[in-house]
Amino acid sequence: MEITLFLLRLISAILLLAFMGAIAWVMIRELQAVRLLTTAQNETFGRLLVVATDSEALINGAEFDLKPVTGIGRGLDNTIVLDDDFSSMHHALLTLRGQQWWLEDLHSSNGTMLNNEPIVQGVMVSSGDNITIGSTVFRLEL
């Protein structure tokens, strides 16, 4: 009887330790994922260079770093905030998908143009492309 109780206690202790180890392993994996995501959000993946603007708040040659998801518009929650009366609060979105950049118009009032052509859906963009948002023209440099 004593041996049976001892074995049950031993098995219970082993199961408890295994369960705690599994929880610790999951927590470590989650923390690593958050750290990688945070690192990616702080990295820059290129830049937008102001080529032409009518805005008094921007100057030609101003540079904006690109993040994996870069929101552009007048709203203060955008990555790139424009003081441009012709841009919408959330005007456009530049997104890094794999190794390729995509530009989307977020149903803005005045639209978004890529190389002087209006875009109606998400399009791939390349280094050297001109992106017009409101009265501001940017050049994508990767």
Short mmCIF file of C-alpha atoms in Angstrom, two decimals:
data_model
loop_
_atom_site.label_atom_id
_atom_site.label_comp_id
_atom_site.label_asym_id
_atom_site.label_seq_id
_atom_site.Cartn_x
_atom_site.Cartn_y
_atom_site.Cartn_z
CA MET A 1 0.00 0.00 0.00
CA GLU A 2 2.80 2.43 0.88
CA ILE A 3 4.57 1.73 -2.39
CA THR A 4 1.34 2.42 -4.33
CA LEU A 5 0.84 5.77 -2.59
CA PHE A 6 4.47 6.66 -3.16
CA LEU A 7 4.17 5.82 -6.89
CA LEU A 8 0.93 7.85 -7.20
CA ARG A 9 2.60 10.84 -5.55
CA LEU A 10 5.64 10.48 -7.79
CA ILE A 11 3.50 10.27 -10.93
CA SER A 12 1.46 13.29 -9.80
CA ALA A 13 4.63 15.29 -9.17
CA ILE A 14 6.03 14.35 -12.58
CA LEU A 15 2.76 15.30 -14.32
CA LEU A 16 2.64 18.61 -12.44
CA LEU A 17 6.24 19.42 -13.41
CA ALA A 18 5.55 18.47 -17.04
CA PHE A 19 2.48 20.74 -17.08
CA MET A 20 4.42 23.65 -15.59
CA GLY A 21 7.23 23.06 -18.10
CA ALA A 22 4.74 23.15 -20.98
CA ILE A 23 3.30 26.45 -19.72
CA ALA A 24 6.79 27.93 -19.40
CA TRP A 25 7.67 26.77 -22.94
CA VAL A 26 4.51 28.37 -24.39
CA MET A 27 5.19 31.63 -22.54
CA ILE A 28 8.79 31.77 -23.80
CA ARG A 29 7.64 31.17 -27.39
CA GLU A 30 5.04 33.95 -27.11
CA LEU A 31 7.58 36.38 -25.68
CA GLN A 32 9.98 35.58 -28.53
CA ALA A 33 7.23 36.22 -31.08
CA VAL A 34 6.35 39.56 -29.48
CA ARG A 35 10.02 40.55 -29.41
CA LEU A 36 10.42 39.74 -33.12
CA LEU A 37 7.27 41.68 -33.99
CA THR A 38 8.41 44.68 -31.94
CA THR A 39 11.83 44.59 -33.57
CA ALA A 40 10.24 44.47 -37.03
CA GLN A 41 8.00 47.43 -36.20
CA ASN A 42 11.04 49.50 -35.15
CA GLU A 43 13.10 48.65 -38.24
CA THR A 44 12.97 50.80 -41.32
CA PHE A 45 12.50 49.17 -44.69
CA GLY A 46 13.05 52.10 -47.00
CA ARG A 47 11.79 55.62 -47.15
CA LEU A 48 9.44 58.02 -48.86
CA LEU A 49 11.08 61.18 -50.15
CA VAL A 50 8.96 64.30 -50.70
CA VAL A 51 9.47 65.30 -54.34
CA ALA A 52 6.83 68.06 -54.58
CA THR A 53 4.30 69.56 -52.19
CA ASP A 54 2.00 72.54 -51.76
CA SER A 55 1.84 72.00 -48.00
CA GLU A 56 3.54 74.59 -45.84
CA ALA A 57 4.30 71.94 -43.21
CA LEU A 58 6.35 69.79 -45.62
CA ILE A 59 9.46 70.69 -47.55
CA ASN A 60 10.85 69.12 -50.69
CA GLY A 61 13.46 66.55 -49.78
CA ALA A 62 11.83 65.59 -46.46
CA GLU A 63 12.20 61.88 -45.73
CA PHE A 64 9.88 59.45 -43.96
CA ASP A 65 10.98 55.98 -42.86
CA LEU A 66 8.83 53.05 -43.95
CA LYS A 67 7.58 50.49 -41.46
CA PRO A 68 6.16 47.07 -42.49
CA VAL A 69 2.72 48.70 -42.34
CA THR A 70 2.84 52.43 -43.09
CA GLY A 71 -0.35 54.46 -42.88
CA ILE A 72 -0.41 57.84 -44.62
CA GLY A 73 -2.93 60.62 -44.02
CA ARG A 74 -3.94 63.59 -41.88
CA GLY A 75 -4.91 61.49 -38.85
CA LEU A 76 -2.45 61.57 -35.97
CA ASP A 77 -2.52 57.75 -35.73
CA ASN A 78 -0.85 57.37 -39.15
CA THR A 79 2.82 56.47 -39.50
CA ILE A 80 3.23 59.45 -41.84
CA VAL A 81 1.04 62.39 -40.84
CA LEU A 82 0.38 64.90 -43.61
CA ASP A 83 -0.75 68.47 -43.03
CA ASP A 84 -2.38 68.55 -46.45
CA ASP A 85 -5.97 69.70 -47.00
CA PHE A 86 -6.27 67.40 -50.02
CA SER A 87 -5.42 64.22 -48.11
CA SER A 88 -7.92 62.20 -46.09
CA MET A 89 -7.60 61.26 -42.43
CA HIS A 90 -6.57 57.73 -43.48
CA HIS A 91 -5.61 58.20 -47.10
CA ALA A 92 -3.34 55.32 -48.15
CA LEU A 93 -1.53 52.28 -46.83
CA LEU A 94 1.89 50.94 -47.81
CA THR A 95 2.34 47.32 -46.75
CA LEU A 96 5.34 45.01 -46.97
CA ARG A 97 4.12 41.54 -47.99
CA GLY A 98 6.99 39.10 -48.18
CA GLN A 99 9.63 41.00 -50.14
CA GLN A 100 7.20 43.20 -52.09
CA TRP A 101 5.60 46.56 -51.23
CA TRP A 102 1.91 47.14 -51.91
CA LEU A 103 0.05 50.47 -52.06
CA GLU A 104 -3.66 50.73 -51.28
CA ASP A 105 -5.99 53.70 -51.37
CA LEU A 106 -8.20 53.69 -48.26
CA HIS A 107 -11.27 55.09 -50.05
CA SER A 108 -9.88 58.59 -49.84
CA SER A 109 -11.79 61.59 -51.16
CA ASN A 110 -9.19 62.63 -53.75
CA GLY A 111 -7.69 59.23 -54.51
CA THR A 112 -4.11 58.03 -54.62
CA MET A 113 -1.95 58.02 -57.72
CA LEU A 114 0.99 55.82 -58.64
CA ASN A 115 3.22 57.30 -61.35
CA ASN A 116 0.42 59.73 -62.32
CA GLU A 117 -2.13 56.91 -62.69
CA PRO A 118 -5.02 56.59 -60.20
CA ILE A 119 -5.17 53.32 -58.30
CA VAL A 120 -8.46 51.61 -57.57
CA GLN A 121 -7.14 48.53 -55.78
CA GLY A 122 -3.93 47.40 -54.14
CA VAL A 123 -0.93 47.59 -56.49
CA MET A 124 2.69 46.54 -56.21
CA VAL A 125 5.17 49.40 -56.00
CA SER A 126 8.89 49.46 -56.69
CA SER A 127 11.81 51.65 -55.82
CA GLY A 128 11.66 54.91 -57.79
CA ASP A 129 7.86 54.95 -58.12
CA ASN A 130 6.10 58.27 -57.50
CA ILE A 131 3.12 58.20 -55.14
CA THR A 132 0.76 61.19 -55.10
CA ILE A 133 -1.35 61.72 -52.00
CA GLY A 134 -3.31 64.94 -51.91
CA SER A 135 -1.02 67.68 -53.18
CA THR A 136 2.14 65.83 -52.12
CA VAL A 137 4.29 63.66 -54.39
CA PHE A 138 6.56 61.07 -52.79
CA ARG A 139 9.27 58.93 -54.36
CA LEU A 140 9.68 55.43 -52.96
CA GLU A 141 13.29 54.56 -52.16
CA LEU A 142 14.11 51.05 -50.99
#
